[in-house]
Amino acid sequence: MLRINSKDEDSSEELEELFKALGNINRLILIYTLASGDKEMFSVTEMAEMMGLTQPAASQHLKILKTVNILHSNKEGNYIYYTFNKHALLKHKEKIDYLFGCVFAKCSNLEKK
């Protein structure tokens, strides 16, 4: 089986899980909402209300984004608040940049022919 190797690290499974997590419109909107708003963190209840989802549905989406390390959670009292996991996002970006760098290099080589 072919693998995506960046900096001596196999990124194939991590990228697969990341793209699966990003392959849902509600999760993409959730990420955009978190990124474009003034608030730095959201609870499940706040996110469910903003997105028009049930609390269990919002919770499930947040859990998936946390599983692939896009989000980080902090418990405060009875609430769990979610924020971006900057360190993990930078690692994801490096892997995606490597993958697309390979693709663009191939495209450039094909254009020269």
Short mmCIF file of C-alpha atoms in Angstrom, two decimals, residues 30 34 39-47 58-67 70-75 79-85:
data_model
loop_
_atom_site.label_atom_id
_atom_site.label_comp_id
_atom_site.label_asym_id
_atom_site.label_seq_id
_atom_site.Cartn_x
_atom_site.Cartn_y
_atom_site.Cartn_z
CA LEU A 30 -18.81 24.88 13.04
CA LEU A 34 -15.59 29.41 15.77
CA LYS A 39 -15.71 34.52 21.20
CA GLU A 40 -12.63 32.44 21.89
CA MET A 41 -14.50 29.41 23.22
CA PHE A 42 -17.96 27.86 23.01
CA SER A 43 -19.95 25.37 25.02
CA VAL A 44 -21.95 22.61 23.36
CA THR A 45 -25.16 24.45 24.26
CA GLU A 46 -23.98 27.71 22.67
CA MET A 47 -22.80 25.94 19.53
CA ALA A 58 -23.60 19.47 18.21
CA SER A 59 -21.84 17.42 20.88
CA GLN A 60 -21.14 14.62 18.40
CA HIS A 61 -19.67 17.03 15.84
CA LEU A 62 -17.49 18.70 18.48
CA LYS A 63 -16.32 15.27 19.67
CA ILE A 64 -15.23 14.29 16.16
CA LEU A 65 -13.30 17.55 15.75
CA LYS A 66 -11.69 16.98 19.13
CA THR A 67 -10.74 13.41 18.17
CA ILE A 70 -8.80 20.38 15.65
CA LEU A 71 -10.43 21.37 18.93
CA HIS A 72 -9.34 21.23 22.54
CA SER A 73 -11.78 21.06 25.45
CA ASN A 74 -11.70 22.62 28.91
CA LYS A 75 -14.18 21.72 31.62
CA TYR A 79 -19.82 22.98 31.03
CA ILE A 80 -17.19 21.88 28.55
CA TYR A 81 -15.78 24.70 26.44
CA TYR A 82 -14.10 24.13 23.08
CA THR A 83 -11.26 26.12 21.52
CA PHE A 84 -8.88 25.54 18.62
CA ASN A 85 -5.86 23.33 19.22
#
